[in-house]
Short mmCIF file of N, CA, C and O in Angstrom, two decimals:
data_model
loop_
_atom_site.label_atom_id
_atom_site.label_comp_id
_atom_site.label_asym_id
_atom_site.label_seq_id
_atom_site.Cartn_x
_atom_site.Cartn_y
_atom_site.Cartn_z
N UNK Q 1 0.83 -1.18 0.00
CA UNK Q 1 0.00 0.00 0.00
C UNK Q 1 0.88 1.24 0.00
O UNK Q 1 1.88 1.32 0.70
N UNK Q 2 0.46 2.23 -0.77
CA UNK Q 2 1.20 3.49 -0.84
C UNK Q 2 0.60 4.51 0.14
O UNK Q 2 -0.45 4.26 0.75
N UNK Q 3 1.25 5.64 0.26
CA UNK Q 3 0.72 6.74 1.06
C UNK Q 3 -0.03 7.74 0.19
O UNK Q 3 -0.24 8.89 0.58
N UNK Q 4 -0.45 7.29 -0.97
CA UNK Q 4 -1.20 8.14 -1.90
C UNK Q 4 -2.68 8.04 -1.62
O UNK Q 4 -3.22 6.95 -1.43
N UNK Q 5 -3.34 9.18 -1.63
CA UNK Q 5 -4.79 9.25 -1.55
C UNK Q 5 -5.27 9.81 -2.89
O UNK Q 5 -4.83 10.87 -3.32
N UNK Q 6 -6.13 9.06 -3.55
CA UNK Q 6 -6.71 9.50 -4.81
C UNK Q 6 -7.97 10.30 -4.50
O UNK Q 6 -8.82 9.83 -3.74
N UNK Q 7 -8.05 11.50 -5.04
CA UNK Q 7 -9.24 12.33 -4.87
C UNK Q 7 -9.92 12.45 -6.22
O UNK Q 7 -9.34 12.98 -7.16
N UNK Q 8 -11.14 11.93 -6.29
CA UNK Q 8 -11.89 11.91 -7.54
C UNK Q 8 -13.08 12.86 -7.44
O UNK Q 8 -13.86 12.79 -6.49
N UNK Q 9 -13.20 13.71 -8.44
CA UNK Q 9 -14.28 14.68 -8.52
C UNK Q 9 -15.09 14.43 -9.77
O UNK Q 9 -14.54 14.29 -10.86
N UNK Q 10 -16.40 14.39 -9.61
CA UNK Q 10 -17.29 14.04 -10.71
C UNK Q 10 -17.82 15.24 -11.47
O UNK Q 10 -17.25 16.33 -11.45
N UNK Q 11 -18.95 15.03 -12.13
CA UNK Q 11 -19.52 16.02 -13.05
C UNK Q 11 -19.70 17.40 -12.43
O UNK Q 11 -20.16 17.54 -11.29
N UNK Q 12 -19.32 18.38 -13.21
CA UNK Q 12 -19.51 19.80 -12.94
C UNK Q 12 -18.60 20.36 -11.87
O UNK Q 12 -18.60 21.58 -11.64
N UNK Q 13 -17.78 19.53 -11.24
CA UNK Q 13 -16.87 20.07 -10.23
C UNK Q 13 -15.72 20.86 -10.85
O UNK Q 13 -15.06 21.64 -10.17
N UNK Q 14 -15.53 20.71 -12.16
CA UNK Q 14 -14.58 21.56 -12.87
C UNK Q 14 -15.06 23.01 -12.88
O UNK Q 14 -14.28 23.92 -13.13
N UNK Q 15 -16.33 23.25 -12.55
CA UNK Q 15 -16.90 24.59 -12.55
C UNK Q 15 -16.95 25.22 -11.16
O UNK Q 15 -17.63 26.24 -10.97
N UNK Q 16 -16.26 24.61 -10.19
CA UNK Q 16 -16.21 25.23 -8.86
C UNK Q 16 -15.72 26.67 -9.00
O UNK Q 16 -14.83 26.96 -9.79
N UNK Q 17 -16.30 27.53 -8.20
CA UNK Q 17 -15.96 28.95 -8.26
C UNK Q 17 -16.84 29.72 -9.23
O UNK Q 17 -16.93 30.94 -9.14
N UNK Q 18 -17.48 29.01 -10.14
CA UNK Q 18 -18.37 29.63 -11.14
C UNK Q 18 -19.80 29.16 -10.93
O UNK Q 18 -20.73 29.96 -10.93
N UNK Q 19 -19.97 27.87 -10.72
CA UNK Q 19 -21.30 27.27 -10.61
C UNK Q 19 -21.89 27.53 -9.22
O UNK Q 19 -21.31 27.13 -8.21
N UNK Q 20 -23.02 28.17 -9.18
CA UNK Q 20 -23.78 28.38 -7.95
C UNK Q 20 -22.89 28.66 -6.74
O UNK Q 20 -22.86 27.90 -5.77
N UNK Q 21 -22.16 29.78 -6.77
CA UNK Q 21 -21.25 30.07 -5.65
C UNK Q 21 -21.97 30.20 -4.31
O UNK Q 21 -21.34 29.98 -3.27
N UNK Q 22 -23.25 30.49 -4.32
CA UNK Q 22 -23.99 30.57 -3.06
C UNK Q 22 -24.12 29.19 -2.40
O UNK Q 22 -24.32 29.10 -1.18
N UNK Q 23 -23.97 28.13 -3.17
CA UNK Q 23 -24.00 26.76 -2.64
C UNK Q 23 -22.59 26.20 -2.52
O UNK Q 23 -22.23 25.62 -1.49
N UNK Q 24 -21.78 26.37 -3.56
CA UNK Q 24 -20.49 25.70 -3.64
C UNK Q 24 -19.29 26.60 -3.32
O UNK Q 24 -18.16 26.12 -3.29
N UNK Q 25 -19.51 27.89 -3.12
CA UNK Q 25 -18.43 28.79 -2.77
C UNK Q 25 -17.71 29.36 -3.99
O UNK Q 25 -18.05 29.07 -5.13
N UNK Q 26 -16.69 30.16 -3.72
CA UNK Q 26 -15.96 30.85 -4.79
C UNK Q 26 -14.61 30.20 -5.11
O UNK Q 26 -13.93 30.60 -6.03
N UNK Q 27 -14.23 29.19 -4.33
CA UNK Q 27 -12.95 28.50 -4.55
C UNK Q 27 -13.02 27.66 -5.81
O UNK Q 27 -13.98 26.95 -6.05
N UNK Q 28 -11.97 27.75 -6.64
CA UNK Q 28 -11.91 26.94 -7.85
C UNK Q 28 -11.35 25.55 -7.54
O UNK Q 28 -10.78 25.33 -6.46
N UNK Q 29 -11.46 24.65 -8.49
CA UNK Q 29 -10.89 23.31 -8.31
C UNK Q 29 -9.37 23.38 -8.18
O UNK Q 29 -8.78 22.64 -7.40
N UNK Q 30 -8.73 24.30 -8.91
CA UNK Q 30 -7.28 24.48 -8.78
C UNK Q 30 -6.92 25.00 -7.39
O UNK Q 30 -5.92 24.56 -6.80
N UNK Q 31 -7.72 25.94 -6.85
CA UNK Q 31 -7.49 26.43 -5.48
C UNK Q 31 -7.60 25.27 -4.49
O UNK Q 31 -6.77 25.13 -3.59
N UNK Q 32 -8.63 24.46 -4.67
CA UNK Q 32 -8.85 23.32 -3.78
C UNK Q 32 -7.68 22.34 -3.87
O UNK Q 32 -7.19 21.85 -2.86
N UNK Q 33 -7.23 22.06 -5.09
CA UNK Q 33 -6.11 21.13 -5.28
C UNK Q 33 -4.87 21.61 -4.53
O UNK Q 33 -4.19 20.82 -3.88
N UNK Q 34 -4.60 22.89 -4.61
CA UNK Q 34 -3.43 23.46 -3.93
C UNK Q 34 -3.55 23.27 -2.41
O UNK Q 34 -2.60 22.89 -1.74
N UNK Q 35 -4.74 23.53 -1.90
CA UNK Q 35 -4.96 23.42 -0.46
C UNK Q 35 -4.88 21.98 0.02
O UNK Q 35 -4.27 21.70 1.05
N UNK Q 36 -5.49 21.04 -0.72
CA UNK Q 36 -5.46 19.65 -0.25
C UNK Q 36 -4.07 19.05 -0.40
O UNK Q 36 -3.68 18.20 0.41
N UNK Q 37 -3.30 19.48 -1.39
CA UNK Q 37 -1.92 19.00 -1.51
C UNK Q 37 -1.10 19.44 -0.30
O UNK Q 37 -0.30 18.67 0.22
N UNK Q 38 -1.29 20.67 0.15
CA UNK Q 38 -0.57 21.16 1.33
C UNK Q 38 -1.00 20.37 2.57
O UNK Q 38 -0.16 19.98 3.40
N UNK Q 39 -2.29 20.12 2.71
CA UNK Q 39 -2.80 19.36 3.86
C UNK Q 39 -2.26 17.93 3.82
O UNK Q 39 -1.83 17.39 4.85
N UNK Q 40 -2.28 17.32 2.65
CA UNK Q 40 -1.78 15.96 2.51
C UNK Q 40 -0.30 15.88 2.90
O UNK Q 40 0.11 14.98 3.62
N UNK Q 41 0.47 16.83 2.44
CA UNK Q 41 1.89 16.86 2.76
C UNK Q 41 2.12 16.94 4.27
O UNK Q 41 2.96 16.23 4.82
N UNK Q 42 1.32 17.77 4.94
CA UNK Q 42 1.43 17.90 6.40
C UNK Q 42 1.08 16.60 7.11
O UNK Q 42 1.57 16.34 8.20
N UNK Q 43 0.25 15.78 6.46
CA UNK Q 43 -0.15 14.50 7.04
C UNK Q 43 0.75 13.34 6.59
O UNK Q 43 0.51 12.19 6.95
N UNK Q 44 1.77 13.64 5.78
CA UNK Q 44 2.66 12.59 5.27
C UNK Q 44 2.07 11.80 4.13
O UNK Q 44 2.48 10.66 3.87
N UNK Q 45 1.11 12.40 3.42
CA UNK Q 45 0.45 11.74 2.31
C UNK Q 45 0.75 12.47 1.01
O UNK Q 45 1.15 13.63 1.02
N UNK Q 46 0.55 11.79 -0.09
CA UNK Q 46 0.56 12.43 -1.39
C UNK Q 46 -0.85 12.32 -1.97
O UNK Q 46 -1.62 11.43 -1.60
N UNK Q 47 -1.16 13.23 -2.87
CA UNK Q 47 -2.50 13.30 -3.45
C UNK Q 47 -2.42 13.13 -4.96
O UNK Q 47 -1.54 13.67 -5.60
N UNK Q 48 -3.34 12.36 -5.48
CA UNK Q 48 -3.55 12.24 -6.93
C UNK Q 48 -4.98 12.70 -7.16
O UNK Q 48 -5.93 11.96 -6.93
N UNK Q 49 -5.15 13.97 -7.56
CA UNK Q 49 -6.48 14.57 -7.68
C UNK Q 49 -6.89 14.63 -9.14
O UNK Q 49 -6.13 15.09 -9.99
N UNK Q 50 -8.11 14.15 -9.42
CA UNK Q 50 -8.62 14.08 -10.79
C UNK Q 50 -10.07 14.54 -10.84
O UNK Q 50 -10.78 14.48 -9.84
N UNK Q 51 -10.51 14.95 -12.02
CA UNK Q 51 -11.90 15.33 -12.24
C UNK Q 51 -12.34 14.84 -13.60
O UNK Q 51 -11.60 14.90 -14.57
N UNK Q 52 -13.59 14.35 -13.65
CA UNK Q 52 -14.17 13.97 -14.93
C UNK Q 52 -15.68 14.17 -14.89
O UNK Q 52 -16.31 13.98 -13.85
N UNK Q 53 -16.22 14.52 -16.03
CA UNK Q 53 -17.66 14.62 -16.18
C UNK Q 53 -18.27 13.30 -16.66
O UNK Q 53 -19.45 13.26 -16.97
N UNK Q 54 -17.47 12.24 -16.67
CA UNK Q 54 -17.90 10.96 -17.24
C UNK Q 54 -17.84 9.84 -16.21
O UNK Q 54 -16.79 9.58 -15.61
N UNK Q 55 -18.95 9.17 -16.04
CA UNK Q 55 -19.08 8.08 -15.07
C UNK Q 55 -18.05 6.98 -15.29
O UNK Q 55 -17.49 6.45 -14.33
N UNK Q 56 -17.80 6.64 -16.53
CA UNK Q 56 -16.85 5.57 -16.83
C UNK Q 56 -15.44 5.88 -16.37
O UNK Q 56 -14.72 4.99 -15.92
N UNK Q 57 -15.03 7.15 -16.49
CA UNK Q 57 -13.69 7.53 -16.00
C UNK Q 57 -13.60 7.31 -14.50
O UNK Q 57 -12.60 6.77 -14.00
N UNK Q 58 -14.63 7.73 -13.77
CA UNK Q 58 -14.62 7.56 -12.31
C UNK Q 58 -14.56 6.08 -11.95
O UNK Q 58 -13.82 5.67 -11.05
N UNK Q 59 -15.31 5.27 -12.67
CA UNK Q 59 -15.31 3.82 -12.43
C UNK Q 59 -13.92 3.24 -12.70
O UNK Q 59 -13.39 2.48 -11.88
N UNK Q 60 -13.32 3.61 -13.82
CA UNK Q 60 -11.98 3.13 -14.15
C UNK Q 60 -10.97 3.56 -13.09
O UNK Q 60 -10.08 2.78 -12.71
N UNK Q 61 -11.09 4.79 -12.61
CA UNK Q 61 -10.14 5.28 -11.61
C UNK Q 61 -10.30 4.57 -10.28
O UNK Q 61 -9.31 4.35 -9.57
N UNK Q 62 -11.52 4.20 -9.92
CA UNK Q 62 -11.71 3.39 -8.70
C UNK Q 62 -11.00 2.04 -8.85
O UNK Q 62 -10.32 1.59 -7.93
N UNK Q 63 -11.12 1.41 -10.02
CA UNK Q 63 -10.42 0.15 -10.27
C UNK Q 63 -8.90 0.37 -10.21
O UNK Q 63 -8.17 -0.46 -9.65
N UNK Q 64 -8.44 1.47 -10.79
CA UNK Q 64 -7.01 1.79 -10.78
C UNK Q 64 -6.50 1.98 -9.36
O UNK Q 64 -5.38 1.56 -9.03
N UNK Q 65 -7.30 2.62 -8.51
CA UNK Q 65 -6.90 2.82 -7.11
C UNK Q 65 -6.62 1.48 -6.45
O UNK Q 65 -5.62 1.33 -5.72
N UNK Q 66 -7.47 0.52 -6.69
CA UNK Q 66 -7.27 -0.82 -6.14
C UNK Q 66 -5.99 -1.44 -6.69
O UNK Q 66 -5.16 -1.95 -5.95
N UNK Q 67 -5.84 -1.39 -8.01
CA UNK Q 67 -4.68 -2.01 -8.66
C UNK Q 67 -3.37 -1.38 -8.21
O UNK Q 67 -2.36 -2.07 -8.07
N UNK Q 68 -3.39 -0.06 -7.96
CA UNK Q 68 -2.17 0.65 -7.57
C UNK Q 68 -1.92 0.63 -6.06
O UNK Q 68 -0.89 1.13 -5.61
N UNK Q 69 -2.86 0.10 -5.30
CA UNK Q 69 -2.67 0.01 -3.86
C UNK Q 69 -2.69 1.33 -3.13
O UNK Q 69 -1.97 1.50 -2.14
N UNK Q 70 -3.50 2.28 -3.61
CA UNK Q 70 -3.56 3.56 -2.90
C UNK Q 70 -4.18 3.37 -1.52
O UNK Q 70 -4.92 2.42 -1.27
N UNK Q 71 -3.85 4.26 -0.62
CA UNK Q 71 -4.30 4.17 0.76
C UNK Q 71 -5.81 4.33 0.87
O UNK Q 71 -6.46 3.62 1.64
N UNK Q 72 -6.37 5.28 0.13
CA UNK Q 72 -7.81 5.55 0.17
C UNK Q 72 -8.20 6.37 -1.04
O UNK Q 72 -7.35 6.98 -1.69
N UNK Q 73 -9.50 6.41 -1.29
CA UNK Q 73 -10.07 7.28 -2.32
C UNK Q 73 -11.04 8.22 -1.63
O UNK Q 73 -11.87 7.79 -0.83
N UNK Q 74 -10.92 9.50 -1.94
CA UNK Q 74 -11.91 10.49 -1.54
C UNK Q 74 -12.71 10.78 -2.80
O UNK Q 74 -12.14 11.16 -3.82
N UNK Q 75 -14.02 10.58 -2.73
CA UNK Q 75 -14.87 10.68 -3.92
C UNK Q 75 -15.99 11.68 -3.72
O UNK Q 75 -16.82 11.52 -2.82
N UNK Q 76 -15.99 12.72 -4.54
CA UNK Q 76 -17.14 13.61 -4.67
C UNK Q 76 -17.70 13.32 -6.06
O UNK Q 76 -17.20 13.84 -7.06
N UNK Q 77 -18.71 12.49 -6.11
CA UNK Q 77 -19.27 12.05 -7.38
C UNK Q 77 -20.28 13.03 -7.96
O UNK Q 77 -20.87 12.76 -9.00
N UNK Q 78 -20.49 14.18 -7.29
CA UNK Q 78 -21.46 15.13 -7.79
C UNK Q 78 -22.82 14.47 -7.93
O UNK Q 78 -23.21 13.63 -7.10
N UNK Q 79 -23.55 14.81 -8.95
CA UNK Q 79 -24.91 14.29 -9.15
C UNK Q 79 -24.93 12.78 -9.36
O UNK Q 79 -25.96 12.14 -9.12
N UNK Q 80 -23.81 12.18 -9.78
CA UNK Q 80 -23.77 10.73 -9.95
C UNK Q 80 -23.96 10.00 -8.62
O UNK Q 80 -24.32 8.83 -8.59
N UNK Q 81 -23.74 10.71 -7.53
CA UNK Q 81 -23.97 10.17 -6.19
C UNK Q 81 -25.36 9.54 -6.09
O UNK Q 81 -25.55 8.50 -5.48
N UNK Q 82 -26.33 10.20 -6.69
CA UNK Q 82 -27.74 9.87 -6.51
C UNK Q 82 -28.29 8.95 -7.60
O UNK Q 82 -29.44 8.55 -7.52
N UNK Q 83 -27.46 8.63 -8.59
CA UNK Q 83 -27.97 7.88 -9.74
C UNK Q 83 -27.14 6.67 -10.15
O UNK Q 83 -27.62 5.82 -10.89
N UNK Q 84 -25.89 6.60 -9.71
CA UNK Q 84 -24.95 5.66 -10.32
C UNK Q 84 -24.81 4.34 -9.58
O UNK Q 84 -24.05 4.23 -8.61
N UNK Q 85 -25.49 3.34 -10.11
CA UNK Q 85 -25.25 1.98 -9.62
C UNK Q 85 -23.88 1.49 -10.05
O UNK Q 85 -23.28 0.65 -9.38
N UNK Q 86 -23.36 2.03 -11.16
CA UNK Q 86 -22.02 1.64 -11.61
C UNK Q 86 -20.96 2.05 -10.58
O UNK Q 86 -20.05 1.27 -10.27
N UNK Q 87 -21.08 3.25 -10.02
CA UNK Q 87 -20.12 3.66 -8.99
C UNK Q 87 -20.32 2.86 -7.71
O UNK Q 87 -19.34 2.47 -7.06
N UNK Q 88 -21.56 2.59 -7.35
CA UNK Q 88 -21.85 1.74 -6.19
C UNK Q 88 -21.15 0.39 -6.36
O UNK Q 88 -20.44 -0.07 -5.47
N UNK Q 89 -21.35 -0.24 -7.52
CA UNK Q 89 -20.74 -1.55 -7.78
C UNK Q 89 -19.22 -1.47 -7.79
O UNK Q 89 -18.54 -2.37 -7.28
N UNK Q 90 -18.66 -0.40 -8.35
CA UNK Q 90 -17.20 -0.26 -8.40
C UNK Q 90 -16.63 -0.14 -6.99
O UNK Q 90 -15.61 -0.77 -6.67
N UNK Q 91 -17.28 0.65 -6.14
CA UNK Q 91 -16.81 0.79 -4.76
C UNK Q 91 -16.91 -0.54 -4.02
O UNK Q 91 -15.99 -0.93 -3.29
N UNK Q 92 -18.00 -1.24 -4.21
CA UNK Q 92 -18.19 -2.53 -3.54
C UNK Q 92 -17.20 -3.58 -4.06
O UNK Q 92 -16.91 -4.55 -3.36
N UNK Q 93 -16.69 -3.37 -5.28
CA UNK Q 93 -15.81 -4.35 -5.92
C UNK Q 93 -14.35 -4.22 -5.52
O UNK Q 93 -13.54 -5.09 -5.85
N UNK Q 94 -14.00 -3.14 -4.84
CA UNK Q 94 -12.60 -2.93 -4.47
C UNK Q 94 -12.43 -2.97 -2.95
O UNK Q 94 -13.38 -2.75 -2.21
N UNK Q 95 -11.21 -3.26 -2.51
CA UNK Q 95 -10.91 -3.27 -1.08
C UNK Q 95 -10.44 -1.90 -0.58
O UNK Q 95 -10.41 -1.65 0.62
N UNK Q 96 -10.07 -1.02 -1.48
CA UNK Q 96 -9.60 0.31 -1.12
C UNK Q 96 -10.71 1.09 -0.43
O UNK Q 96 -11.82 1.17 -0.96
N UNK Q 97 -10.45 1.65 0.74
CA UNK Q 97 -11.49 2.44 1.41
C UNK Q 97 -11.86 3.68 0.60
O UNK Q 97 -10.98 4.37 0.08
N UNK Q 98 -13.15 3.96 0.52
CA UNK Q 98 -13.66 5.13 -0.18
C UNK Q 98 -14.38 6.01 0.82
O UNK Q 98 -15.24 5.53 1.58
N UNK Q 99 -14.03 7.29 0.82
CA UNK Q 99 -14.67 8.28 1.67
C UNK Q 99 -15.44 9.23 0.77
O UNK Q 99 -14.86 9.88 -0.11
N UNK Q 100 -16.74 9.30 0.97
CA UNK Q 100 -17.60 10.18 0.19
C UNK Q 100 -17.53 11.60 0.75
O UNK Q 100 -17.58 11.79 1.96
N UNK Q 101 -17.42 12.59 -0.14
CA UNK Q 101 -17.40 13.99 0.26
C UNK Q 101 -18.39 14.78 -0.58
O UNK Q 101 -18.51 14.55 -1.79
N UNK Q 102 -19.09 15.68 0.08
CA UNK Q 102 -19.96 16.65 -0.61
C UNK Q 102 -19.73 18.02 -0.02
O UNK Q 102 -19.64 18.17 1.21
N UNK Q 103 -19.62 19.01 -0.88
CA UNK Q 103 -19.42 20.38 -0.45
C UNK Q 103 -20.67 20.90 0.26
O UNK Q 103 -20.60 21.49 1.33
N UNK Q 104 -21.82 20.65 -0.35
CA UNK Q 104 -23.08 21.02 0.29
C UNK Q 104 -23.59 19.84 1.11
O UNK Q 104 -22.96 18.78 1.13
N UNK Q 105 -24.71 20.01 1.75
CA UNK Q 105 -25.33 18.92 2.50
C UNK Q 105 -26.53 18.41 1.71
O UNK Q 105 -27.60 19.02 1.74
N UNK Q 106 -26.37 17.30 0.98
CA UNK Q 106 -27.47 16.81 0.15
C UNK Q 106 -28.75 16.55 0.94
O UNK Q 106 -29.85 16.72 0.40
N UNK Q 107 -28.65 16.17 2.19
CA UNK Q 107 -29.83 15.88 3.00
C UNK Q 107 -30.67 17.13 3.26
O UNK Q 107 -31.85 17.04 3.57
N UNK Q 108 -30.04 18.31 3.13
CA UNK Q 108 -30.75 19.57 3.36
C UNK Q 108 -31.21 20.21 2.05
O UNK Q 108 -31.70 21.33 2.06
N UNK Q 109 -31.06 19.48 0.96
CA UNK Q 109 -31.42 20.02 -0.36
C UNK Q 109 -32.63 19.28 -0.92
O UNK Q 109 -33.39 18.68 -0.19
N UNK Q 110 -32.79 19.30 -2.21
CA UNK Q 110 -33.94 18.69 -2.87
C UNK Q 110 -34.04 17.21 -2.53
O UNK Q 110 -33.03 16.54 -2.34
N UNK Q 111 -35.26 16.71 -2.49
CA UNK Q 111 -35.52 15.33 -2.08
C UNK Q 111 -34.75 14.32 -2.95
O UNK Q 111 -34.29 13.30 -2.45
N UNK Q 112 -34.61 14.61 -4.23
CA UNK Q 112 -33.91 13.65 -5.10
C UNK Q 112 -32.42 13.52 -4.77
O UNK Q 112 -31.76 12.60 -5.21
N UNK Q 113 -31.88 14.42 -3.96
CA UNK Q 113 -30.49 14.35 -3.55
C UNK Q 113 -30.30 13.58 -2.24
O UNK Q 113 -29.18 13.41 -1.78
N UNK Q 114 -31.36 13.12 -1.64
CA UNK Q 114 -31.26 12.49 -0.32
C UNK Q 114 -30.71 11.06 -0.37
O UNK Q 114 -30.16 10.59 0.62
N UNK Q 115 -30.85 10.38 -1.49
CA UNK Q 115 -30.34 9.01 -1.60
C UNK Q 115 -28.94 9.03 -2.21
O UNK Q 115 -28.72 9.65 -3.25
N UNK Q 116 -28.00 8.35 -1.57
CA UNK Q 116 -26.63 8.31 -2.05
C UNK Q 116 -26.20 6.86 -2.28
O UNK Q 116 -25.95 6.12 -1.32
N UNK Q 117 -26.09 6.48 -3.54
CA UNK Q 117 -25.55 5.15 -3.85
C UNK Q 117 -24.09 5.07 -3.44
O UNK Q 117 -23.63 4.03 -2.97
N UNK Q 118 -23.35 6.17 -3.60
CA UNK Q 118 -21.95 6.20 -3.19
C UNK Q 118 -21.85 5.98 -1.69
O UNK Q 118 -21.07 5.18 -1.20
N UNK Q 119 -22.68 6.70 -0.93
CA UNK Q 119 -22.66 6.59 0.52
C UNK Q 119 -23.01 5.19 1.02
O UNK Q 119 -22.49 4.75 2.05
N UNK Q 120 -23.86 4.50 0.29
CA UNK Q 120 -24.24 3.14 0.69
C UNK Q 120 -23.07 2.17 0.57
O UNK Q 120 -23.05 1.13 1.23
N UNK Q 121 -22.09 2.50 -0.26
CA UNK Q 121 -20.94 1.62 -0.47
C UNK Q 121 -19.67 2.13 0.19
O UNK Q 121 -18.75 1.36 0.44
N UNK Q 122 -19.62 3.42 0.50
CA UNK Q 122 -18.41 4.04 1.04
C UNK Q 122 -18.19 3.67 2.51
O UNK Q 122 -19.13 3.31 3.22
N UNK Q 123 -16.95 3.81 2.95
CA UNK Q 123 -16.61 3.61 4.35
C UNK Q 123 -17.31 4.65 5.22
O UNK Q 123 -17.81 4.36 6.30
N UNK Q 124 -17.34 5.89 4.74
CA UNK Q 124 -17.97 6.98 5.48
C UNK Q 124 -18.23 8.16 4.58
O UNK Q 124 -17.76 8.18 3.44
N UNK Q 125 -18.98 9.13 5.10
CA UNK Q 125 -19.37 10.30 4.31
C UNK Q 125 -19.16 11.58 5.12
O UNK Q 125 -19.39 11.60 6.33
N UNK Q 126 -18.74 12.63 4.41
CA UNK Q 126 -18.57 13.96 4.99
C UNK Q 126 -19.32 14.92 4.07
O UNK Q 126 -19.05 14.95 2.87
N UNK Q 127 -20.24 15.69 4.63
CA UNK Q 127 -21.05 16.59 3.81
C UNK Q 127 -21.39 17.86 4.57
O UNK Q 127 -21.56 17.84 5.79
N UNK Q 128 -21.50 18.95 3.81
CA UNK Q 128 -22.02 20.18 4.35
C UNK Q 128 -21.01 21.14 4.94
O UNK Q 128 -21.37 22.19 5.45
N UNK Q 129 -19.73 20.83 4.85
CA UNK Q 129 -18.70 21.68 5.43
C UNK Q 129 -17.93 22.45 4.37
O UNK Q 129 -16.80 22.87 4.59
N UNK Q 130 -18.53 22.61 3.20
CA UNK Q 130 -17.83 23.28 2.10
C UNK Q 130 -16.64 22.45 1.66
O UNK Q 130 -16.57 21.24 1.90
N UNK Q 131 -15.68 23.11 1.06
CA UNK Q 131 -14.51 22.38 0.58
C UNK Q 131 -13.60 21.91 1.71
O UNK Q 131 -12.72 21.09 1.50
N UNK Q 132 -13.85 22.43 2.93
CA UNK Q 132 -13.10 21.93 4.08
C UNK Q 132 -13.35 20.42 4.29
O UNK Q 132 -12.51 19.72 4.87
N UNK Q 133 -14.45 19.92 3.79
CA UNK Q 133 -14.74 18.49 3.88
C UNK Q 133 -13.64 17.62 3.27
O UNK Q 133 -13.38 16.51 3.73
N UNK Q 134 -12.96 18.14 2.25
CA UNK Q 134 -11.86 17.38 1.65
C UNK Q 134 -10.71 17.22 2.65
O UNK Q 134 -10.08 16.18 2.72
N UNK Q 135 -10.43 18.29 3.40
CA UNK Q 135 -9.38 18.21 4.41
C UNK Q 135 -9.79 17.24 5.52
O UNK Q 135 -8.95 16.48 6.03
N UNK Q 136 -11.04 17.27 5.92
CA UNK Q 136 -11.54 16.33 6.92
C UNK Q 136 -11.37 14.89 6.42
O UNK Q 136 -10.96 14.01 7.18
N UNK Q 137 -11.68 14.68 5.14
CA UNK Q 137 -11.54 13.34 4.57
C UNK Q 137 -10.07 12.91 4.52
O UNK Q 137 -9.76 11.73 4.76
N UNK Q 138 -9.16 13.84 4.24
CA UNK Q 138 -7.73 13.50 4.27
C UNK Q 138 -7.29 13.10 5.67
O UNK Q 138 -6.51 12.16 5.83
N UNK Q 139 -7.78 13.81 6.67
CA UNK Q 139 -7.46 13.44 8.06
C UNK Q 139 -7.97 12.04 8.37
O UNK Q 139 -7.27 11.24 9.01
N UNK Q 140 -9.18 11.73 7.91
CA UNK Q 140 -9.72 10.38 8.12
C UNK Q 140 -8.87 9.35 7.38
O UNK Q 140 -8.55 8.29 7.94
N UNK Q 141 -8.48 9.65 6.16
CA UNK Q 141 -7.67 8.71 5.37
C UNK Q 141 -6.32 8.46 6.03
O UNK Q 141 -5.82 7.33 6.05
N UNK Q 142 -5.74 9.50 6.61
CA UNK Q 142 -4.44 9.37 7.27
C UNK Q 142 -4.52 8.41 8.45
O UNK Q 142 -3.53 7.76 8.79
N UNK Q 143 -5.69 8.30 9.06
CA UNK Q 143 -5.85 7.44 10.25
C UNK Q 143 -6.20 6.00 9.88
O UNK Q 143 -6.26 5.16 10.79
N UNK Q 144 -6.41 5.71 8.65
CA UNK Q 144 -6.75 4.34 8.25
C UNK Q 144 -5.55 3.42 8.36
O UNK Q 144 -4.43 3.81 8.11
#
């Protein structure tokens, strides 16, 4: 096992800082990457952060995490959280721990966001703390 934590971001997270800043804040994905890399370094971890708008890429990367022996995966699947049986199956198919992260709190939003297929398969979930949730997830990953 490596000390690498893979951070996977799903659909529309490339638009952080632009998309609905009243919900998701003004921080861009590049800003977030810089901050989580610094946090990971302080925890003795390295980060491999990726983003895709395509479900298949996320599925392939979950498989890759297992094959590469990464310590953990932090996954913000965006809207795929609520729809993707493929991501549920991919998480259940690997031994690598997966920590679900959401910038907003889906339980406090529209009813269709209340069900999380990712959360049903993940080791744990962090939601509603803005992008600080990624740092919380890194701290959890460091303790695994």
